[in-house]
PDB file of C-alpha atoms in Angstrom:
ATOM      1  CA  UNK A 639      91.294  85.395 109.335  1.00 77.00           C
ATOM      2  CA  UNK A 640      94.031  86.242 107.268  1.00 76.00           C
ATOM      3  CA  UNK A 641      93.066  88.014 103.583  1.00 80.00           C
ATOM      4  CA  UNK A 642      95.428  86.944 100.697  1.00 75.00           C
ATOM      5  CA  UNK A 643      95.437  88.890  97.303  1.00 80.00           C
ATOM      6  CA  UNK A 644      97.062  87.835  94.239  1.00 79.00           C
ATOM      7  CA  UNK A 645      96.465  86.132  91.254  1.00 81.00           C
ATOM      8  CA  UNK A 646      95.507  82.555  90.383  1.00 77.00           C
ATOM      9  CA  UNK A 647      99.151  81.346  89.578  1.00 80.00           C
ATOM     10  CA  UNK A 648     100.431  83.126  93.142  1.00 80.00           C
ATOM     11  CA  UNK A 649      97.886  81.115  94.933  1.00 76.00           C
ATOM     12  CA  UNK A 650      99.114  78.061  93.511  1.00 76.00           C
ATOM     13  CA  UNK A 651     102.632  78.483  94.298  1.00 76.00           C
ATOM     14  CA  UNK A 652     101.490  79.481  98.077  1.00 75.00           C
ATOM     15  CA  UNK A 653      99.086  76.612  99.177  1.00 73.00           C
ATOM     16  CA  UNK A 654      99.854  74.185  96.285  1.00 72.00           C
ATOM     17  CA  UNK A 655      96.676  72.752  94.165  1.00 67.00           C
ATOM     18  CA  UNK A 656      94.475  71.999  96.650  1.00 67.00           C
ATOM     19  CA  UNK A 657      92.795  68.865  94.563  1.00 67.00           C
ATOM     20  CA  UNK A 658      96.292  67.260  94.734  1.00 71.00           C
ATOM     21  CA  UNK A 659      96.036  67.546  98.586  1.00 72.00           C
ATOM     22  CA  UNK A 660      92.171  66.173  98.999  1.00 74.00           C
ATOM     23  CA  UNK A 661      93.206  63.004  96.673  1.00 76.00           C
ATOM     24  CA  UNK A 662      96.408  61.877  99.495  1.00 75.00           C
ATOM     25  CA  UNK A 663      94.140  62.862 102.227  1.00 75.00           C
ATOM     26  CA  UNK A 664      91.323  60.523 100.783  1.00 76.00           C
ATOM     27  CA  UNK A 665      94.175  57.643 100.207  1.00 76.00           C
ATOM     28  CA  UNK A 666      96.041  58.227 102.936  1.00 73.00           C
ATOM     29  CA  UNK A 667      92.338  57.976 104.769  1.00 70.00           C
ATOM     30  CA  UNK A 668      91.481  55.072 102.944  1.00 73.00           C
ATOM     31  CA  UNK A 669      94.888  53.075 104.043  1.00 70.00           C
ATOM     32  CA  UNK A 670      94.217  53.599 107.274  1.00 65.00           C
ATOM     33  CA  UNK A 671      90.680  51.784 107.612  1.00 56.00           C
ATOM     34  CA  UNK A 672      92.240  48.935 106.012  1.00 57.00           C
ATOM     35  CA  UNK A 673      94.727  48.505 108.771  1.00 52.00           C
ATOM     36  CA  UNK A 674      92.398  49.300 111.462  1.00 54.00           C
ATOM     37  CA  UNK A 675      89.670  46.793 110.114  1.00 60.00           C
ATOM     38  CA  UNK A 676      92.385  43.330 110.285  1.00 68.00           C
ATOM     39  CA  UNK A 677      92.260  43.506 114.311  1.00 78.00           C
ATOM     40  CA  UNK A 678      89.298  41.857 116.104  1.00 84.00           C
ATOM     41  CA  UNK A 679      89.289  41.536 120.332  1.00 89.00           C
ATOM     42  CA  UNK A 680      87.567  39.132 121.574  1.00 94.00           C
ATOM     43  CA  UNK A 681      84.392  38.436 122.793  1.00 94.00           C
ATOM     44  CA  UNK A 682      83.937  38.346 126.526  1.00 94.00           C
ATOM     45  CA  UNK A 683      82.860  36.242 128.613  1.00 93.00           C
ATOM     46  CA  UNK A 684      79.083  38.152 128.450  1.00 93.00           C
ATOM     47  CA  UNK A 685      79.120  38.878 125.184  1.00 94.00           C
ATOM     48  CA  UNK A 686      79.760  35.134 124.534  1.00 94.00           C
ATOM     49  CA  UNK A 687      76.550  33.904 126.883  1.00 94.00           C
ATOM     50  CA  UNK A 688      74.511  36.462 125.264  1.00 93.00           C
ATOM     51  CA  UNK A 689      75.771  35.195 121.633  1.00 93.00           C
ATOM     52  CA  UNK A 690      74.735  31.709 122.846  1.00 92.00           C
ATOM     53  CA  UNK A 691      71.535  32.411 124.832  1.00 91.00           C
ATOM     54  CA  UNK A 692      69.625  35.311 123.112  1.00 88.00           C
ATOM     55  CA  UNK A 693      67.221  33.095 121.958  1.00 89.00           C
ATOM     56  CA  UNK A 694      66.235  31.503 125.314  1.00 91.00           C
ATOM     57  CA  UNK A 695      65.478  34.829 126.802  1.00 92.00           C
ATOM     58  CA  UNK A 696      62.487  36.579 125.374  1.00 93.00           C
ATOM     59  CA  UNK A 697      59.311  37.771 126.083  1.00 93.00           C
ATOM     60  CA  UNK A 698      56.557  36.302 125.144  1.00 93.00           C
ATOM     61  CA  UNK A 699      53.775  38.425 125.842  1.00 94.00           C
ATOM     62  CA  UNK A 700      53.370  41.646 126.359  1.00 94.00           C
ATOM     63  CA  UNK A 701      54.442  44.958 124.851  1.00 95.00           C
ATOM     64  CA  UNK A 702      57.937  43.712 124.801  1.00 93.00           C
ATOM     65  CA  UNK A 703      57.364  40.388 122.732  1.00 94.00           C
ATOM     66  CA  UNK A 704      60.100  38.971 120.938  1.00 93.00           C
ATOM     67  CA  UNK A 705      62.419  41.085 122.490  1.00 94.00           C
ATOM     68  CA  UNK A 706      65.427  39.834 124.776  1.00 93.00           C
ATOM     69  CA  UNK A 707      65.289  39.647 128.285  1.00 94.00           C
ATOM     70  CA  UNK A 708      67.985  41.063 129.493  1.00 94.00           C
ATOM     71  CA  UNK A 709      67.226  41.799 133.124  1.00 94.00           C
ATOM     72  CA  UNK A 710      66.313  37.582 133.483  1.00 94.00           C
ATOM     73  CA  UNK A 711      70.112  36.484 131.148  1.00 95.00           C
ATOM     74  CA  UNK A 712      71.911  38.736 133.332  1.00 94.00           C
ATOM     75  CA  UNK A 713      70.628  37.037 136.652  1.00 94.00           C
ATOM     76  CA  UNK A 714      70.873  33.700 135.007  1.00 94.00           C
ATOM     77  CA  UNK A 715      74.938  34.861 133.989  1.00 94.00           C
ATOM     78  CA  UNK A 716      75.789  35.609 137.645  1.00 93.00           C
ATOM     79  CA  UNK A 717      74.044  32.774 139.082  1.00 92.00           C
ATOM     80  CA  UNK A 718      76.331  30.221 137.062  1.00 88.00           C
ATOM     81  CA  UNK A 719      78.931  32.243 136.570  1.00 84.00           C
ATOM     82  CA  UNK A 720      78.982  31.838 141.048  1.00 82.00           C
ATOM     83  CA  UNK A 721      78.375  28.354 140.462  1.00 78.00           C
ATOM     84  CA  UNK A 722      81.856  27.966 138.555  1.00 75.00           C
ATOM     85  CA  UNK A 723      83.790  29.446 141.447  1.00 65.00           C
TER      86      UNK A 723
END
């Protein structure tokens, strides 16, 4: 750590007013999501059978009820996915 005397003014003219730098850190911040937000991968080809086929997949007794079933989709996914090759 490095101590720094002087007065209020001296300060000022050493770092610069430090609200001035939090308001272009928040914009510059705020441009940035913006940009980042406009790209979207896609969905592979998983993803895509689990979009599809959540609903086909769940348990319907048992502590787990209404949940997916993910163990029986992903058998299900490599069985046709071998099927198309």
């Amino acid at each position: 750590m490095v101590k720094v005397e002087g007065t209020l003014e001296e300060m000022y003219e050493l770092f610069g007013d430090a609200k001035q730098m939090v308001k272009s850190t928040k914009r510059a911040v705020r441009s940035g999501k913006k940009v980042a937000s406009k790209i979207k991968r896609p969905l592979n080809a998983w993803q895509k059978y689990v979009k599809t086929n959540s609903a086909k997949y769940k348990y319907k007794t048992g502590s787990k009820k209404g949940q997916i079933n993910l163990k029986a989709m992903s058998r299900d996914f490599k069985r046709s996915r071998r099927n198309k090759k």
